[in-house]
Amino acid sequence: QVQLVQSGAEVRKPGASVKVSCKASGYTFIRYDINWVRQAPGQGLEWMGWMNPNSGHTGYAQKFQGRVTMTRDTSKSTAHMELSGLRSEDTAIYYCARVTNLRGVRELDPFDIWGQGTMVTVSS
Amino acid sequence: SYVLTQPPSVSVAPGTTADVSCGGDDIRTKNVHWYQQKPGQAPVLVIYYDSARPSGIPGRFSGANSGNTATLTIGGVEAGDEAVYSCQVWDDDNHHWVFGGGTKLTVL
């Protein structure tokens, strides 16, 4: 079945970096954009950015510009999100999500498949 | 930055109708998507493009969008509908997705 499976929980110290993986299966990986969304404890969803797995092109939320990098390994149908300069406020569950191709417009189409989430804890 | 405002909580009795609102400036001009998130689980798309339902989502779920408010309506609410519901739109000016803060639906 179509699914996104993410890497396991991570613990980092302030100032460190973390890289989260998202492996796609059940569909052609390069045909659907991947977005990353995070959720701090008890808080709402926060969008981080998108990546086109075919071209590698990315777009990041201004809040994360300079700290986030989204990449992919097409041979493994896997997307990666790396966040650097971690601080305690980055403690959250990080989700990858696939964009549908209902209209084929990145800025319009919703997210139809989500990974299970990866808990990242930043603590000294 | 575009802001979406949702009530923190909505409570209804089983079998009744729940309306979850999502307020935004002239939101009628935007495409609104809705997600359901149960505790410890990832979000699930329940309504897209204001009022369309993905396959597998019961017909009890519907959506509307006019003026400054988009609304998710759940008819014949069941205990299993207890979850946090979040709306989503694309902010054209800042080129990013925006989510509402989420509304916790409690079935009394």
PDB file of C-alpha atoms in Angstrom:
ATOM      1  CA  GLN A   1       0.000   0.000   0.000  1.00  0.00           C
ATOM      2  CA  VAL A   2       1.006   3.627  -0.383  1.00  0.00           C
ATOM      3  CA  GLN A   3       2.930   4.730   2.663  1.00  0.00           C
ATOM      4  CA  LEU A   4       5.675   6.916   4.056  1.00  0.00           C
ATOM      5  CA  VAL A   5       7.812   5.412   6.790  1.00  0.00           C
ATOM      6  CA  GLN A   6      10.017   7.724   8.818  1.00  0.00           C
ATOM      7  CA  SER A   7      13.171   7.141  10.802  1.00  0.00           C
ATOM      8  CA  GLY A   8      13.142   6.741  14.564  1.00  0.00           C
ATOM      9  CA  ALA A   9      13.204   9.206  17.418  1.00  0.00           C
ATOM     10  CA  GLU A  10      16.260  11.392  17.944  1.00  0.00           C
ATOM     11  CA  VAL A  11      17.746  13.273  20.885  1.00  0.00           C
ATOM     12  CA  ARG A  12      20.156  16.139  20.274  1.00  0.00           C
ATOM     13  CA  LYS A  13      21.906  18.810  22.281  1.00  0.00           C
ATOM     14  CA  PRO A  14      21.339  22.497  21.552  1.00  0.00           C
ATOM     15  CA  GLY A  15      23.370  23.661  18.590  1.00  0.00           C
ATOM     16  CA  ALA A  16      23.513  20.234  16.975  1.00  0.00           C
ATOM     17  CA  SER A  17      21.852  19.056  13.766  1.00  0.00           C
ATOM     18  CA  VAL A  18      19.361  16.296  13.079  1.00  0.00           C
ATOM     19  CA  LYS A  19      18.484  14.481   9.859  1.00  0.00           C
ATOM     20  CA  VAL A  20      15.111  12.766   9.519  1.00  0.00           C
ATOM     21  CA  SER A  21      14.357  10.268   6.753  1.00  0.00           C
ATOM     22  CA  CYS A  22      11.104   9.452   5.009  1.00  0.00           C
ATOM     23  CA  LYS A  23      10.940   6.328   2.836  1.00  0.00           C
ATOM     24  CA  ALA A  24       8.170   6.080   0.260  1.00  0.00           C
ATOM     25  CA  SER A  25       6.631   2.853  -0.973  1.00  0.00           C
ATOM     26  CA  GLY A  26       3.641   1.781  -3.031  1.00  0.00           C
ATOM     27  CA  TYR A  27       3.923   4.591  -5.566  1.00  0.00           C
ATOM     28  CA  THR A  28       6.401   6.276  -7.904  1.00  0.00           C
ATOM     29  CA  PHE A  29       8.458   8.425  -5.571  1.00  0.00           C
ATOM     30  CA  ILE A  30       9.504  11.087  -8.073  1.00  0.00           C
ATOM     31  CA  ARG A  31       5.963  11.922  -9.158  1.00  0.00           C
ATOM     32  CA  TYR A  32       4.759  13.565  -5.947  1.00  0.00           C
ATOM     33  CA  ASP A  33       6.159  16.471  -3.955  1.00  0.00           C
ATOM     34  CA  ILE A  34       7.062  15.878  -0.330  1.00  0.00           C
ATOM     35  CA  ASN A  35       6.395  18.457   2.371  1.00  0.00           C
ATOM     36  CA  TRP A  36       7.674  18.569   5.921  1.00  0.00           C
ATOM     37  CA  VAL A  37       5.446  19.672   8.799  1.00  0.00           C
ATOM     38  CA  ARG A  38       6.267  19.769  12.489  1.00  0.00           C
ATOM     39  CA  GLN A  39       4.187  19.799  15.648  1.00  0.00           C
ATOM     40  CA  ALA A  40       5.542  20.953  18.998  1.00  0.00           C
ATOM     41  CA  PRO A  41       4.076  19.289  22.101  1.00  0.00           C
ATOM     42  CA  GLY A  42       0.468  20.342  22.547  1.00  0.00           C
ATOM     43  CA  GLN A  43       0.677  22.746  19.612  1.00  0.00           C
ATOM     44  CA  GLY A  44      -0.671  22.986  16.075  1.00  0.00           C
ATOM     45  CA  LEU A  45       0.864  21.984  12.774  1.00  0.00           C
ATOM     46  CA  GLU A  46       3.667  24.123  11.339  1.00  0.00           C
ATOM     47  CA  TRP A  47       4.775  23.894   7.716  1.00  0.00           C
ATOM     48  CA  MET A  48       8.522  23.796   7.072  1.00  0.00           C
ATOM     49  CA  GLY A  49       8.923  23.405   3.329  1.00  0.00           C
ATOM     50  CA  TRP A  50       8.532  21.309   0.186  1.00  0.00           C
ATOM     51  CA  MET A  51      10.722  19.315  -2.126  1.00  0.00           C
ATOM     52  CA  ASN A  52      10.203  18.005  -5.633  1.00  0.00           C
ATOM     53  CA  PRO A  53      11.790  14.534  -5.598  1.00  0.00           C
ATOM     54  CA  ASN A  54      12.232  14.532  -9.363  1.00  0.00           C
ATOM     55  CA  SER A  55      14.179  17.766  -9.733  1.00  0.00           C
ATOM     56  CA  GLY A  56      15.382  18.199  -6.170  1.00  0.00           C
ATOM     57  CA  HIS A  57      13.981  21.726  -6.143  1.00  0.00           C
ATOM     58  CA  THR A  58      12.947  22.986  -2.747  1.00  0.00           C
ATOM     59  CA  GLY A  59      11.018  25.790  -1.069  1.00  0.00           C
ATOM     60  CA  TYR A  60      11.398  26.609   2.590  1.00  0.00           C
ATOM     61  CA  ALA A  61       9.293  28.569   5.052  1.00  0.00           C
ATOM     62  CA  GLN A  62      11.021  31.842   5.833  1.00  0.00           C
ATOM     63  CA  LYS A  63      11.234  30.885   9.490  1.00  0.00           C
ATOM     64  CA  PHE A  64      13.544  27.978   8.663  1.00  0.00           C
ATOM     65  CA  GLN A  65      15.592  29.533   5.851  1.00  0.00           C
ATOM     66  CA  GLY A  66      19.272  28.936   6.469  1.00  0.00           C
ATOM     67  CA  ARG A  67      18.648  26.145   8.993  1.00  0.00           C
ATOM     68  CA  VAL A  68      16.754  23.516   7.005  1.00  0.00           C
ATOM     69  CA  THR A  69      17.860  21.415   4.059  1.00  0.00           C
ATOM     70  CA  MET A  70      15.607  18.998   2.206  1.00  0.00           C
ATOM     71  CA  THR A  71      17.168  16.381  -0.025  1.00  0.00           C
ATOM     72  CA  ARG A  72      16.334  13.044  -1.583  1.00  0.00           C
ATOM     73  CA  ASP A  73      17.837   9.764  -2.681  1.00  0.00           C
ATOM     74  CA  THR A  74      15.788   8.608  -5.642  1.00  0.00           C
ATOM     75  CA  SER A  75      17.512   5.214  -5.727  1.00  0.00           C
ATOM     76  CA  LYS A  76      16.070   4.549  -2.281  1.00  0.00           C
ATOM     77  CA  SER A  77      12.782   6.474  -2.701  1.00  0.00           C
ATOM     78  CA  THR A  78      13.721   8.399   0.392  1.00  0.00           C
ATOM     79  CA  ALA A  79      13.400  12.042   1.343  1.00  0.00           C
ATOM     80  CA  HIS A  80      15.496  13.676   4.043  1.00  0.00           C
ATOM     81  CA  MET A  81      15.057  16.777   6.167  1.00  0.00           C
ATOM     82  CA  GLU A  82      18.039  18.163   8.047  1.00  0.00           C
ATOM     83  CA  LEU A  83      17.632  20.908  10.637  1.00  0.00           C
ATOM     84  CA  SER A  84      20.700  22.595  12.089  1.00  0.00           C
ATOM     85  CA  GLY A  85      21.356  24.956  14.967  1.00  0.00           C
ATOM     86  CA  LEU A  86      18.854  23.121  17.109  1.00  0.00           C
ATOM     87  CA  ARG A  87      17.321  24.831  20.117  1.00  0.00           C
ATOM     88  CA  SER A  88      14.835  23.661  22.715  1.00  0.00           C
ATOM     89  CA  GLU A  89      11.961  25.194  20.739  1.00  0.00           C
ATOM     90  CA  ASP A  90      12.681  22.709  17.941  1.00  0.00           C
ATOM     91  CA  THR A  91      11.515  19.854  20.140  1.00  0.00           C
ATOM     92  CA  ALA A  92       8.615  18.467  18.126  1.00  0.00           C
ATOM     93  CA  ILE A  93       7.247  15.634  16.048  1.00  0.00           C
ATOM     94  CA  TYR A  94       8.393  16.013  12.452  1.00  0.00           C
ATOM     95  CA  TYR A  95       6.163  14.656   9.683  1.00  0.00           C
ATOM     96  CA  CYS A  96       6.736  14.146   6.003  1.00  0.00           C
ATOM     97  CA  ALA A  97       3.640  14.331   3.814  1.00  0.00           C
ATOM     98  CA  ARG A  98       2.950  13.597   0.167  1.00  0.00           C
ATOM     99  CA  VAL A  99       1.164  16.137  -1.998  1.00  0.00           C
ATOM    100  CA  THR A 100      -1.676  14.815  -4.106  1.00  0.00           C
ATOM    101  CA  ASN A 101      -1.648  15.577  -7.805  1.00  0.00           C
ATOM    102  CA  LEU A 102      -5.326  16.411  -7.986  1.00  0.00           C
ATOM    103  CA  ARG A 103      -4.731  19.618  -9.880  1.00  0.00           C
ATOM    104  CA  GLY A 104      -0.981  19.279 -10.318  1.00  0.00           C
ATOM    105  CA  VAL A 105      -0.397  22.590  -8.562  1.00  0.00           C
ATOM    106  CA  ARG A 106       1.933  22.562  -5.580  1.00  0.00           C
ATOM    107  CA  GLU A 107       0.316  25.617  -3.998  1.00  0.00           C
ATOM    108  CA  LEU A 108      -3.178  24.182  -4.194  1.00  0.00           C
ATOM    109  CA  ASP A 109      -3.102  20.424  -3.695  1.00  0.00           C
ATOM    110  CA  PRO A 110      -3.558  18.948  -0.198  1.00  0.00           C
ATOM    111  CA  PHE A 111      -1.408  16.360   1.590  1.00  0.00           C
ATOM    112  CA  ASP A 112      -2.911  12.899   1.236  1.00  0.00           C
ATOM    113  CA  ILE A 113      -0.312  10.561   2.746  1.00  0.00           C
ATOM    114  CA  TRP A 114       1.614  11.300   5.950  1.00  0.00           C
ATOM    115  CA  GLY A 115       4.488   9.554   7.612  1.00  0.00           C
ATOM    116  CA  GLN A 116       4.055   8.300  11.157  1.00  0.00           C
ATOM    117  CA  GLY A 117       6.124  11.146  12.566  1.00  0.00           C
ATOM    118  CA  THR A 118       9.581  11.362  14.123  1.00  0.00           C
ATOM    119  CA  MET A 119      10.025  12.769  17.609  1.00  0.00           C
ATOM    120  CA  VAL A 120      13.036  15.062  17.899  1.00  0.00           C
ATOM    121  CA  THR A 121      14.001  16.145  21.386  1.00  0.00           C
ATOM    122  CA  VAL A 122      16.488  18.953  21.933  1.00  0.00           C
ATOM    123  CA  SER A 123      17.852  18.984  25.440  1.00  0.00           C
ATOM    124  CA  SER A 124      21.123  19.661  27.186  1.00  0.00           C
TER     125      SER A 124
ATOM    126  CA  SER B   1       1.515  36.540   7.187  1.00  0.00           C
ATOM    127  CA  TYR B   2      -1.930  35.036   6.638  1.00  0.00           C
ATOM    128  CA  VAL B   3      -3.604  33.910   9.858  1.00  0.00           C
ATOM    129  CA  LEU B   4      -6.208  31.176  10.310  1.00  0.00           C
ATOM    130  CA  THR B   5      -8.253  31.312  13.486  1.00  0.00           C
ATOM    131  CA  GLN B   6      -9.990  28.258  14.936  1.00  0.00           C
ATOM    132  CA  PRO B   7     -11.825  27.834  18.237  1.00  0.00           C
ATOM    133  CA  PRO B   8      -9.745  25.730  20.643  1.00  0.00           C
ATOM    134  CA  SER B   9     -12.591  23.360  21.384  1.00  0.00           C
ATOM    135  CA  VAL B  10     -16.053  22.255  20.320  1.00  0.00           C
ATOM    136  CA  SER B  11     -18.233  19.851  22.303  1.00  0.00           C
ATOM    137  CA  VAL B  12     -21.332  18.070  21.023  1.00  0.00           C
ATOM    138  CA  ALA B  13     -23.525  15.153  21.998  1.00  0.00           C
ATOM    139  CA  PRO B  14     -23.433  11.931  19.994  1.00  0.00           C
ATOM    140  CA  GLY B  15     -25.734  11.939  16.994  1.00  0.00           C
ATOM    141  CA  THR B  16     -25.792  15.716  16.691  1.00  0.00           C
ATOM    142  CA  THR B  17     -23.966  18.007  14.285  1.00  0.00           C
ATOM    143  CA  ALA B  18     -20.588  19.609  14.927  1.00  0.00           C
ATOM    144  CA  ASP B  19     -19.437  22.731  13.123  1.00  0.00           C
ATOM    145  CA  VAL B  20     -15.765  23.617  13.233  1.00  0.00           C
ATOM    146  CA  SER B  21     -14.928  27.082  11.954  1.00  0.00           C
ATOM    147  CA  CYS B  22     -11.749  28.424  10.375  1.00  0.00           C
ATOM    148  CA  GLY B  23     -11.570  32.188  10.062  1.00  0.00           C
ATOM    149  CA  GLY B  24      -9.309  34.141   7.722  1.00  0.00           C
ATOM    150  CA  ASP B  25      -9.318  37.395   5.797  1.00  0.00           C
ATOM    151  CA  ASP B  26     -11.451  36.840   2.681  1.00  0.00           C
ATOM    152  CA  ILE B  27     -10.856  33.117   3.028  1.00  0.00           C
ATOM    153  CA  ARG B  28     -13.526  32.500   0.401  1.00  0.00           C
ATOM    154  CA  THR B  29     -10.847  33.272  -2.212  1.00  0.00           C
ATOM    155  CA  LYS B  30      -8.630  30.462  -0.970  1.00  0.00           C
ATOM    156  CA  ASN B  31      -8.768  26.687  -1.215  1.00  0.00           C
ATOM    157  CA  VAL B  32      -9.250  25.181   2.237  1.00  0.00           C
ATOM    158  CA  HIS B  33      -8.217  21.684   3.283  1.00  0.00           C
ATOM    159  CA  TRP B  34      -9.135  19.986   6.556  1.00  0.00           C
ATOM    160  CA  TYR B  35      -7.247  17.352   8.539  1.00  0.00           C
ATOM    161  CA  GLN B  36      -8.299  15.120  11.409  1.00  0.00           C
ATOM    162  CA  GLN B  37      -5.680  14.130  13.964  1.00  0.00           C
ATOM    163  CA  LYS B  38      -6.315  11.600  16.708  1.00  0.00           C
ATOM    164  CA  PRO B  39      -4.000  11.351  19.723  1.00  0.00           C
ATOM    165  CA  GLY B  40      -0.639   9.842  18.865  1.00  0.00           C
ATOM    166  CA  GLN B  41      -1.450   9.638  15.154  1.00  0.00           C
ATOM    167  CA  ALA B  42      -0.536  11.541  12.021  1.00  0.00           C
ATOM    168  CA  PRO B  43      -3.082  13.877  10.413  1.00  0.00           C
ATOM    169  CA  VAL B  44      -5.598  12.467   7.954  1.00  0.00           C
ATOM    170  CA  LEU B  45      -7.132  14.485   5.120  1.00  0.00           C
ATOM    171  CA  VAL B  46     -10.917  14.628   5.544  1.00  0.00           C
ATOM    172  CA  ILE B  47     -11.966  17.514   3.264  1.00  0.00           C
ATOM    173  CA  TYR B  48     -10.070  19.152   0.400  1.00  0.00           C
ATOM    174  CA  TYR B  49     -10.782  22.065  -1.888  1.00  0.00           C
ATOM    175  CA  ASP B  50     -13.363  23.421   0.549  1.00  0.00           C
ATOM    176  CA  SER B  51     -15.907  20.640   0.208  1.00  0.00           C
ATOM    177  CA  ALA B  52     -14.547  17.538  -1.530  1.00  0.00           C
ATOM    178  CA  ARG B  53     -14.213  14.260   0.361  1.00  0.00           C
ATOM    179  CA  PRO B  54     -11.368  11.786  -0.147  1.00  0.00           C
ATOM    180  CA  SER B  55     -12.372   8.198  -0.726  1.00  0.00           C
ATOM    181  CA  GLY B  56     -12.916   6.407   2.559  1.00  0.00           C
ATOM    182  CA  ILE B  57     -14.134   9.494   4.424  1.00  0.00           C
ATOM    183  CA  PRO B  58     -17.775   9.110   5.497  1.00  0.00           C
ATOM    184  CA  GLY B  59     -20.425  11.283   3.913  1.00  0.00           C
ATOM    185  CA  ARG B  60     -21.099  12.719   7.365  1.00  0.00           C
ATOM    186  CA  PHE B  61     -18.119  15.007   6.775  1.00  0.00           C
ATOM    187  CA  SER B  62     -18.745  18.092   4.667  1.00  0.00           C
ATOM    188  CA  GLY B  63     -17.222  21.508   4.143  1.00  0.00           C
ATOM    189  CA  ALA B  64     -18.143  25.018   3.057  1.00  0.00           C
ATOM    190  CA  ASN B  65     -16.292  28.267   2.481  1.00  0.00           C
ATOM    191  CA  SER B  66     -17.698  31.763   2.196  1.00  0.00           C
ATOM    192  CA  GLY B  67     -16.844  35.264   3.290  1.00  0.00           C
ATOM    193  CA  ASN B  68     -14.249  35.160   6.037  1.00  0.00           C
ATOM    194  CA  THR B  69     -15.094  31.709   7.372  1.00  0.00           C
ATOM    195  CA  ALA B  70     -14.628  28.144   6.211  1.00  0.00           C
ATOM    196  CA  THR B  71     -16.566  25.469   8.070  1.00  0.00           C
ATOM    197  CA  LEU B  72     -16.121  21.755   8.542  1.00  0.00           C
ATOM    198  CA  THR B  73     -19.408  20.063   9.434  1.00  0.00           C
ATOM    199  CA  ILE B  74     -19.686  16.599  10.908  1.00  0.00           C
ATOM    200  CA  GLY B  75     -23.199  15.209  10.961  1.00  0.00           C
ATOM    201  CA  GLY B  76     -24.373  12.401  13.239  1.00  0.00           C
ATOM    202  CA  VAL B  77     -21.240  12.728  15.358  1.00  0.00           C
ATOM    203  CA  GLU B  78     -19.817   9.490  16.725  1.00  0.00           C
ATOM    204  CA  ALA B  79     -17.402   8.833  19.581  1.00  0.00           C
ATOM    205  CA  GLY B  80     -14.782   7.891  17.020  1.00  0.00           C
ATOM    206  CA  ASP B  81     -14.869  11.423  15.596  1.00  0.00           C
ATOM    207  CA  GLU B  82     -13.150  12.783  18.707  1.00  0.00           C
ATOM    208  CA  ALA B  83      -9.976  14.387  17.387  1.00  0.00           C
ATOM    209  CA  VAL B  84      -8.282  17.679  16.624  1.00  0.00           C
ATOM    210  CA  TYR B  85      -9.352  19.222  13.326  1.00  0.00           C
ATOM    211  CA  SER B  86      -7.058  21.660  11.515  1.00  0.00           C
ATOM    212  CA  CYS B  87      -7.641  23.803   8.446  1.00  0.00           C
ATOM    213  CA  GLN B  88      -4.965  24.626   5.862  1.00  0.00           C
ATOM    214  CA  VAL B  89      -4.555  27.212   3.112  1.00  0.00           C
ATOM    215  CA  TRP B  90      -1.759  28.483   0.897  1.00  0.00           C
ATOM    216  CA  ASP B  91      -0.554  32.005   1.701  1.00  0.00           C
ATOM    217  CA  ASP B  92       0.030  33.511  -1.736  1.00  0.00           C
ATOM    218  CA  ASP B  93       1.838  36.583  -0.450  1.00  0.00           C
ATOM    219  CA  ASN B  94       4.425  34.689   1.588  1.00  0.00           C
ATOM    220  CA  HIS B  95       4.520  31.521  -0.511  1.00  0.00           C
ATOM    221  CA  HIS B  96       3.892  29.068   2.247  1.00  0.00           C
ATOM    222  CA  TRP B  97       1.282  26.796   3.734  1.00  0.00           C
ATOM    223  CA  VAL B  98      -0.575  27.975   6.807  1.00  0.00           C
ATOM    224  CA  PHE B  99      -2.430  25.824   9.313  1.00  0.00           C
ATOM    225  CA  GLY B 100      -5.048  26.878  11.802  1.00  0.00           C
ATOM    226  CA  GLY B 101      -4.282  26.230  15.455  1.00  0.00           C
ATOM    227  CA  GLY B 102      -6.617  23.231  15.537  1.00  0.00           C
ATOM    228  CA  THR B 103      -9.961  22.568  17.208  1.00  0.00           C
ATOM    229  CA  LYS B 104     -10.412  19.721  19.636  1.00  0.00           C
ATOM    230  CA  LEU B 105     -13.762  18.032  19.075  1.00  0.00           C
ATOM    231  CA  THR B 106     -15.139  16.379  22.192  1.00  0.00           C
ATOM    232  CA  VAL B 107     -18.104  14.008  21.983  1.00  0.00           C
ATOM    233  CA  LEU B 108     -20.003  14.290  25.245  1.00  0.00           C
TER     234      LEU B 108
END
